[in-house]
Tab-separated table of C-alpha atoms and ligand atoms in Angstrom:
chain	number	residue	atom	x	y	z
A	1	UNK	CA	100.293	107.399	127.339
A	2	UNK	CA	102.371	104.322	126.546
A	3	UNK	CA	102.120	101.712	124.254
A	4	UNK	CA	101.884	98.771	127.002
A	5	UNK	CA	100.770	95.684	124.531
A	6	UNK	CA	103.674	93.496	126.374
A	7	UNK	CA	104.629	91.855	122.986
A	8	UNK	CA	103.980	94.869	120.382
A	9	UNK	CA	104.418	93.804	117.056
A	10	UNK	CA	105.416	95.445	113.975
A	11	UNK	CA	102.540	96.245	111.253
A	12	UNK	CA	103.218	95.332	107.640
A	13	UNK	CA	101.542	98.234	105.590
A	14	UNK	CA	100.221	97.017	102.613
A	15	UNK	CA	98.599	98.327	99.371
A	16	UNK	CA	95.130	98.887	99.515
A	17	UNK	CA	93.038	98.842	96.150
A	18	UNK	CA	89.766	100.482	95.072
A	19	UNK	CA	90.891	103.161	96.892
A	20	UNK	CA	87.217	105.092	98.274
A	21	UNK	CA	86.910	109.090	98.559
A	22	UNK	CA	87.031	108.068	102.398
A	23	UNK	CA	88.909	104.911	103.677
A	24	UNK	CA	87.224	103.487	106.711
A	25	UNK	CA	89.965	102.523	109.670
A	26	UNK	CA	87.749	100.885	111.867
A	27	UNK	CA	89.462	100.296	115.790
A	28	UNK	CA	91.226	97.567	117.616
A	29	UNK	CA	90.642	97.096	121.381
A	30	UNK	CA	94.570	97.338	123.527
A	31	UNK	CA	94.380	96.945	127.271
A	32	UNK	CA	96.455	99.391	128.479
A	33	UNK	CA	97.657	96.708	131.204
A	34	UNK	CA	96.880	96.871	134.845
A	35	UNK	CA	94.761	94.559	137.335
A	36	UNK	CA	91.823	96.422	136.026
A	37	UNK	CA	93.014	97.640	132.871
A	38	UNK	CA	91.576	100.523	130.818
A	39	UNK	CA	90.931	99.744	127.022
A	40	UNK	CA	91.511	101.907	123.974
A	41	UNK	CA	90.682	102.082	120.604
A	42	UNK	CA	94.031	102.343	118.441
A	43	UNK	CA	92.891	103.118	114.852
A	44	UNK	CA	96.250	104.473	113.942
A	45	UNK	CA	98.790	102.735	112.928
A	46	UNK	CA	97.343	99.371	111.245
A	47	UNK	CA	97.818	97.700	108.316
A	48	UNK	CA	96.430	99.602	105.692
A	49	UNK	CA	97.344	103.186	107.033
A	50	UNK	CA	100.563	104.064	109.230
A	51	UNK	CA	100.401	107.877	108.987
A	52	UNK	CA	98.154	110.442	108.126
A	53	UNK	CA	100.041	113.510	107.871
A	54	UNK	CA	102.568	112.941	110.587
A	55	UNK	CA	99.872	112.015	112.432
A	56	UNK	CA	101.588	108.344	113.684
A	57	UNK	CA	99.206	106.811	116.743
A	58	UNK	CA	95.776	107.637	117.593
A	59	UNK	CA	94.125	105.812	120.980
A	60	UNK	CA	90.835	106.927	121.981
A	61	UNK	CA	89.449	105.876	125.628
A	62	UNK	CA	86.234	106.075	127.276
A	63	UNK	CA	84.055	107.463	128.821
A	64	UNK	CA	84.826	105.052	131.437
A	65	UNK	CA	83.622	105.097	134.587
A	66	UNK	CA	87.252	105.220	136.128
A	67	UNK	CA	85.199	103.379	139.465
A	68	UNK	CA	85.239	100.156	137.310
A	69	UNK	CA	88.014	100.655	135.443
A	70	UNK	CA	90.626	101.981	137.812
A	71	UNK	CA	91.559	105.124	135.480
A	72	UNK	CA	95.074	105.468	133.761
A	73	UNK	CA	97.966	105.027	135.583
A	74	UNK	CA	101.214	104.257	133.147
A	75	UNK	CA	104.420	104.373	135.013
A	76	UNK	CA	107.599	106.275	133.651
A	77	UNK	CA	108.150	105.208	130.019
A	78	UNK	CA	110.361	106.829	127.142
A	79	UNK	CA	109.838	107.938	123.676
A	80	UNK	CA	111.945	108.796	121.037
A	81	UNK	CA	111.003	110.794	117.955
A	82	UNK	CA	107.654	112.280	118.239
A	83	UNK	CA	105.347	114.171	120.090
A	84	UNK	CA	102.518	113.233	122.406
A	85	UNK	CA	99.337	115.030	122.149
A	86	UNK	CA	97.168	114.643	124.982
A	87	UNK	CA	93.059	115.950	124.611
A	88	UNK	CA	90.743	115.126	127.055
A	89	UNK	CA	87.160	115.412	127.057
A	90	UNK	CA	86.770	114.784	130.264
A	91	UNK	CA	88.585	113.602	133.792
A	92	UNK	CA	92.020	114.882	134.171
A	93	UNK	CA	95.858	113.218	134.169
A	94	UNK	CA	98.857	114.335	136.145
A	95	UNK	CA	101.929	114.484	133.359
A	96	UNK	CA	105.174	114.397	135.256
A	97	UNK	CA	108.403	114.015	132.960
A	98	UNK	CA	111.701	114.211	132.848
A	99	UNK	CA	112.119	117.673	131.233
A	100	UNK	CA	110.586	118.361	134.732
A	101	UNK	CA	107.290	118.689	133.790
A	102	UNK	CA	104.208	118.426	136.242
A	103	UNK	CA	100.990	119.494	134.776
A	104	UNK	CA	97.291	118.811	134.899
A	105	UNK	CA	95.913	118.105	131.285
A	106	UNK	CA	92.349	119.168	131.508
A	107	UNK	CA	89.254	118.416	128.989
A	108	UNK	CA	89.962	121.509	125.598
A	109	UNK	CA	93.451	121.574	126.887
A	110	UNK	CA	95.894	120.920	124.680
A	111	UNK	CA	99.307	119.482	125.978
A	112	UNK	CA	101.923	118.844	123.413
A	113	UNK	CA	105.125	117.195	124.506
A	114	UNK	CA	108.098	116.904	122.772
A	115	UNK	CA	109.934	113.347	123.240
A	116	UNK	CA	112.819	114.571	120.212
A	117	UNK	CA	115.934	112.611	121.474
A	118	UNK	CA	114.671	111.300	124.303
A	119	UNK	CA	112.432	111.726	127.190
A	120	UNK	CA	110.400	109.825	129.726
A	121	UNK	CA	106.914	110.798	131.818
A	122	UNK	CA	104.481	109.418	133.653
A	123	UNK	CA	100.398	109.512	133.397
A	124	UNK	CA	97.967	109.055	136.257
A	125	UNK	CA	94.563	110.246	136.364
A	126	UNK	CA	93.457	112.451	139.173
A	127	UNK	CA	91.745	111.280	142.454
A	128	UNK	CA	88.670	113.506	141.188
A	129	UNK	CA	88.378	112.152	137.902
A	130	UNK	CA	85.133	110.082	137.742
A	131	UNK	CA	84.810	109.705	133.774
A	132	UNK	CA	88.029	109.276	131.723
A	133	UNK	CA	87.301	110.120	127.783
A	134	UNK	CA	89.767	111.325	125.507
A	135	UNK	CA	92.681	110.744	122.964
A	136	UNK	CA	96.317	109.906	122.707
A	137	UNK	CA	97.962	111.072	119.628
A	138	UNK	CA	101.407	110.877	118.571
A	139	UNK	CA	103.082	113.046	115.825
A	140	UNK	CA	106.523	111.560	114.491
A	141	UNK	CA	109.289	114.182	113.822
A	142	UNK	CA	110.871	114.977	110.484
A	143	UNK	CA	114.397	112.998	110.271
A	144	UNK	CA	115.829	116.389	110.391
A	145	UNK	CA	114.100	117.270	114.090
A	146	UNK	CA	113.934	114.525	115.223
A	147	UNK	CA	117.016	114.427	117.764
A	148	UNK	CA	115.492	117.850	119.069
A	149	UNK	CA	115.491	118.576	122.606
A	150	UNK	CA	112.757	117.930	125.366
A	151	UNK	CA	109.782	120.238	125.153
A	152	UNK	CA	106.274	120.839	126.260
A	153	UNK	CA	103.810	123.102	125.236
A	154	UNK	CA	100.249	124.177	126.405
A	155	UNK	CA	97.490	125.677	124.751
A	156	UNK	CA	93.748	126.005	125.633
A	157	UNK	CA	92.408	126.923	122.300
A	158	UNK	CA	88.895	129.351	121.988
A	159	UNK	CA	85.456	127.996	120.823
A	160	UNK	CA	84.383	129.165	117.639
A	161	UNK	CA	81.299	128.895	116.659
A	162	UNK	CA	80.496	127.378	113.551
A	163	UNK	CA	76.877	127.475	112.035
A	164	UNK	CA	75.638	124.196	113.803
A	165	UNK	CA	79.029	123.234	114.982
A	166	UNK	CA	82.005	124.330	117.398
A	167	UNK	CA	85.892	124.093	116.846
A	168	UNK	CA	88.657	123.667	119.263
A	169	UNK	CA	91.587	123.999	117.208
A	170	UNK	CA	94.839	122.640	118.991
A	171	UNK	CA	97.179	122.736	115.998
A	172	UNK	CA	97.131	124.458	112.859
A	173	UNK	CA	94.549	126.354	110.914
A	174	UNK	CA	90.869	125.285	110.272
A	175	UNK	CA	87.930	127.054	110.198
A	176	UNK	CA	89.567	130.409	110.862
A	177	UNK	CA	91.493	129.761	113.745
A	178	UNK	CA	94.820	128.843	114.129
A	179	UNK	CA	96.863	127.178	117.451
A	180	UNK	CA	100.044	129.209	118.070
A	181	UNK	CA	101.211	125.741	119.354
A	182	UNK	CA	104.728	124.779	117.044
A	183	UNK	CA	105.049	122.128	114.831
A	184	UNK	CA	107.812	120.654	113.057
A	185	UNK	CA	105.882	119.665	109.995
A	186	UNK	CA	102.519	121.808	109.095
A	187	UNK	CA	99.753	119.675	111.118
A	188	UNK	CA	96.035	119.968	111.713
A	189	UNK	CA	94.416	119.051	114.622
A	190	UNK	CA	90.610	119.895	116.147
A	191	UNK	CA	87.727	118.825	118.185
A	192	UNK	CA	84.424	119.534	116.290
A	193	UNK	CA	81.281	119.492	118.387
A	194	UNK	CA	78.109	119.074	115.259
A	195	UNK	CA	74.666	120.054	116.436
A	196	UNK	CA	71.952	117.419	115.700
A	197	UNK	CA	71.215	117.355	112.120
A	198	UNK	CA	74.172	119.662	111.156
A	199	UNK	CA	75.751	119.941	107.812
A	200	UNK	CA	79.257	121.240	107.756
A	201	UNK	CA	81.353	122.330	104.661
A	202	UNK	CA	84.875	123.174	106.208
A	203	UNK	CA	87.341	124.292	103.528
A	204	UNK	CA	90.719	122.147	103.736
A	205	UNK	CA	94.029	122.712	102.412
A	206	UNK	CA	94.661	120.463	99.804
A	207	UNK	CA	98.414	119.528	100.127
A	208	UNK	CA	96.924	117.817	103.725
A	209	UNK	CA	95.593	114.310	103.714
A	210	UNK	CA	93.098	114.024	106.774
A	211	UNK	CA	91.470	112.123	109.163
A	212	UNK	CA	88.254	112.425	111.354
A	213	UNK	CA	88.069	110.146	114.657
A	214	UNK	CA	84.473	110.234	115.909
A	215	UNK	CA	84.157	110.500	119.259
A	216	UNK	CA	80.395	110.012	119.862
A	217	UNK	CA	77.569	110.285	117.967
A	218	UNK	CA	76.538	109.502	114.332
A	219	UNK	CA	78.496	111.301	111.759
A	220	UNK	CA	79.110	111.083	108.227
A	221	UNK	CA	82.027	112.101	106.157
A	222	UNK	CA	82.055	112.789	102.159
A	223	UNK	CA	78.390	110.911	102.882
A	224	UNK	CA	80.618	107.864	104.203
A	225	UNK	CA	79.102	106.771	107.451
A	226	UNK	CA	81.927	106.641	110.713
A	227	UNK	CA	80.787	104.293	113.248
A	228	UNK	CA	82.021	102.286	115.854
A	229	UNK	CA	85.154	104.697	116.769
A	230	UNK	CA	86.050	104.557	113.175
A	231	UNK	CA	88.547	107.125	111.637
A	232	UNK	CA	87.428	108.038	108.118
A	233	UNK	CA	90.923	109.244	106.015
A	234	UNK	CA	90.891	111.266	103.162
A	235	UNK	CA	93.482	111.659	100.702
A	236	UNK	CA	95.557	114.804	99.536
A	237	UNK	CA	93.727	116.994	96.813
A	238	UNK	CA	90.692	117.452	98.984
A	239	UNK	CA	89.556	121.448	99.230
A	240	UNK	CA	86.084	120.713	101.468
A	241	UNK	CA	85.801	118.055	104.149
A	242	UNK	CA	81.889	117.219	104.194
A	243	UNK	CA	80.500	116.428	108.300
A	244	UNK	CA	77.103	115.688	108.751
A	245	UNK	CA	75.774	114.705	111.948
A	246	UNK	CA	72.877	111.670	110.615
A	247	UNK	CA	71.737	111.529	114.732
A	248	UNK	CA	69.252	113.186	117.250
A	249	UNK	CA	71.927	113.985	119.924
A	250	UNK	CA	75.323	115.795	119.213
A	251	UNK	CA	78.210	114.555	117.649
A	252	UNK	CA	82.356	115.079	118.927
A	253	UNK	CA	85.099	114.214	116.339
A	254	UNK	CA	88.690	114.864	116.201
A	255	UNK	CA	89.887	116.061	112.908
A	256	UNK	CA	93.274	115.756	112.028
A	257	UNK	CA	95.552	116.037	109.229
A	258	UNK	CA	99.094	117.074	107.619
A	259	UNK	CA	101.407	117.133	104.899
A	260	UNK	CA	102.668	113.380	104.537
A	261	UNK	CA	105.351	112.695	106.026
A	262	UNK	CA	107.136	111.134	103.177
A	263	UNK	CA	109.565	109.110	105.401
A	264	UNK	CA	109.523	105.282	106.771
A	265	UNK	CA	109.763	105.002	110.350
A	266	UNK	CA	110.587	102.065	112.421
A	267	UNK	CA	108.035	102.057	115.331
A	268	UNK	CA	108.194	99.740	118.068
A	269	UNK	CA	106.949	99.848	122.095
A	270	UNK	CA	107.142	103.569	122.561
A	271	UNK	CA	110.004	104.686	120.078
A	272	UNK	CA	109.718	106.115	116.817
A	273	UNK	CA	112.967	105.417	114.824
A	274	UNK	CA	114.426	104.884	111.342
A	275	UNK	CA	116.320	101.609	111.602
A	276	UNK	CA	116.305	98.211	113.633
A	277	UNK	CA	119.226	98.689	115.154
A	278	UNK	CA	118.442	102.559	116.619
A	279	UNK	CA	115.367	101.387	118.283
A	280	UNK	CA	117.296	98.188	120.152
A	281	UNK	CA	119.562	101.012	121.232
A	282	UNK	CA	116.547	103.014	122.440
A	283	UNK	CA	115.495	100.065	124.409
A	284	UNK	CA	118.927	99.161	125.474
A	285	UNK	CA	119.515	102.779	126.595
A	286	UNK	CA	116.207	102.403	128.292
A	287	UNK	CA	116.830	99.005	129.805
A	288	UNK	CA	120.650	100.894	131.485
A	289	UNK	CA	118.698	103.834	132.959
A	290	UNK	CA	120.801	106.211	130.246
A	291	UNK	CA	120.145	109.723	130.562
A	292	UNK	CA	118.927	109.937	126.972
A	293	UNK	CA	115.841	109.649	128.587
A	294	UNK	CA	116.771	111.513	132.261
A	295	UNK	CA	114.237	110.574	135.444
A	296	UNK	CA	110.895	110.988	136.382
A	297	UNK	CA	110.242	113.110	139.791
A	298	UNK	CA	107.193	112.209	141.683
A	299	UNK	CA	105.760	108.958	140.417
A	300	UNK	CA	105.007	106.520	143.435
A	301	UNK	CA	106.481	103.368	141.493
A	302	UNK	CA	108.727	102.030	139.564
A	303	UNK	CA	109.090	102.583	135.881
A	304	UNK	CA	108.325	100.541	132.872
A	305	UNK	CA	110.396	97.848	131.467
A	306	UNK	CA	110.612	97.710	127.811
A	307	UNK	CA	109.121	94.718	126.402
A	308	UNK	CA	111.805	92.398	124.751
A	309	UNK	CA	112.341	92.911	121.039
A	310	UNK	CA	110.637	90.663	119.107
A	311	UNK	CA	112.258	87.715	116.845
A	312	UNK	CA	113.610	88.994	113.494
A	313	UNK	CA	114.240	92.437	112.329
A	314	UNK	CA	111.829	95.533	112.948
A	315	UNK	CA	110.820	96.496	109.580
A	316	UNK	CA	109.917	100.430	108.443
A	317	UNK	CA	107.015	101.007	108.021
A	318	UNK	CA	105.648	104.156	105.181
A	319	UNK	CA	101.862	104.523	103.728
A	320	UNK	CA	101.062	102.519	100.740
A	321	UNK	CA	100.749	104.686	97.760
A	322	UNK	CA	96.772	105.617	96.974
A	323	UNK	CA	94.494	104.319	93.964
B	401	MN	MN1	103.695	108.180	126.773
């Protein structure tokens, strides 16, 4: 997916005080653009919290009833940086990029692409698809991976059964499974299904800082109510993430979480850099059809225009320190 706000802005993270056991990072709605444009819910990155882990961007969409809404279709657009994690729940995208790339991503399919130095796709939901429902995640890369080449990986992980809950787990290790999928810093990432009524006690690692993205359904977290397509974050130091599902139906969330990052990025449009002056070369680069980011095969359109920058300097952006 792209970042299609057509004048993005930079966030200014600031300190937050009283810090809770669980900071609430409650949504805000972004058309994705279009004459009858799909909304998401972006609760990462916003003022108070850039990155959890290297966890950089999180959009959540749907269900939408892609009749009404007219689906997803995004053009050819480039990153720079990071990785795109794609998880549907349901509906299906066609991913065609320029490593050359054309795959179906599929609900409890993972499918991790690697933008490193440069690469460009497109995104277009499938003639079939009726209800479109998933997320968009983005992972920035480590300054010292971050020029890596083009890459894509796919993984459908197993169900495990929990008692009173399942776990897809598409990166990393939780709850005794572990995604074979490679990272470049260690990640966590997993869709949670709770049974009505269920408590779950999943043991962490500590040296992660997490995040759970409810998806539907009433859940708390470390007895911290999530609604409204909130993402409750909890800080390093924590051994046992605490789920409870409050409602009568089930409950989907998205759990993810990492080492921090430790590094300030500049993020603008659909780059992930470390200066100003590297991401108006992105977009130049962009603008002049360089092969940083090579060519789309297959899309029936033309690609997307960066945005122009906006006035004054992009300015990093890092996580404000906690308590
Ligand atoms: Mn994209």
């Amino acid at each position: 997916m792209s970042n299609v706000e057509t004048h993005p802005s930079e966030l200014i993270c600031e300190s937050t005080s009283g810090a809770a056991a669980v900071e609430v990072l409650a949504p805000r709605d972004v058309p994705l653009g279009g004459p009858r444009a799909m909304t998401v819910r972006r609760t990462l990155p916003q003022r108070q919290r850039s990155l959890i882990g290297a966890w950089c961007f999180a959009d959540h969409y749907g269900p939408d009833d892609v009749s009404v809404t007219g689906g997803m279709d995004v053009a050819p657009h480039p990153h720079t940086g990071l990785q795109t994690a794609s998880w549907l729940f349901s509906g299906e995208i066609e991913h065609r990029d320029s490593l050359g790339v054309h795959a179906l991503v599929r609900p409890g399919e993972l499918n991790l692409m690697t933008a490193g130095h440069g690469i460009c796709h497109s995104e277009v939901s499938t003639p079939g698809t009726t209800v479109l429902h998933g997320v968009q995640l983005w992972i920035a890369l480590p300054d010292a991976h971050r020029d890596a080449p083009r890459d894509f990986q796919h993984h459908v992980p197993e169900a495990v059964a929990l008692d009173g809950a399942t776990a897809r787990v598409f990166l990393g290790t939780v709850a005794g499974a572990t995604s074979p999928v490679r990272t470049f810093t260690p990640l966590l990432g997993a869709e949670l299904v709770l049974d009505p009524g269920a408590r779950l006690a999943l043991d962490v690692d500590p040296a992660f800082e997490h995040g759970v993205l409810v998806d539907v359904g009433a859940v708390e977290l470390g007895g911290t109510p999530l609604t409204g397509g909130a993402l409750g974050y909890v800080g390093l130091g924590a051994t046992t993430l605490h789920l409870v599902n409050t409602g009568a139906a089930a409950a989907r969330v998205v759990l993810l979480g990492g080492e921090p990052l430790g590094e300030d990025l500049v993020m603008w449009w659909n780059f992930v850099g470390r200066s100003h002056e590297e991401v108006a070369l992105f977009r130049e680069q962009w603008q002049a059809g360089s092969e940083r980011f090579g060519r789309v095969e297959g899309y029936p359109g033309d690609r997307l225009p960066a945005p122009p920058l906006p006035g004054g300097r992009l300015r990093p952006r890092g996580n404000p320190p906690r308590g």
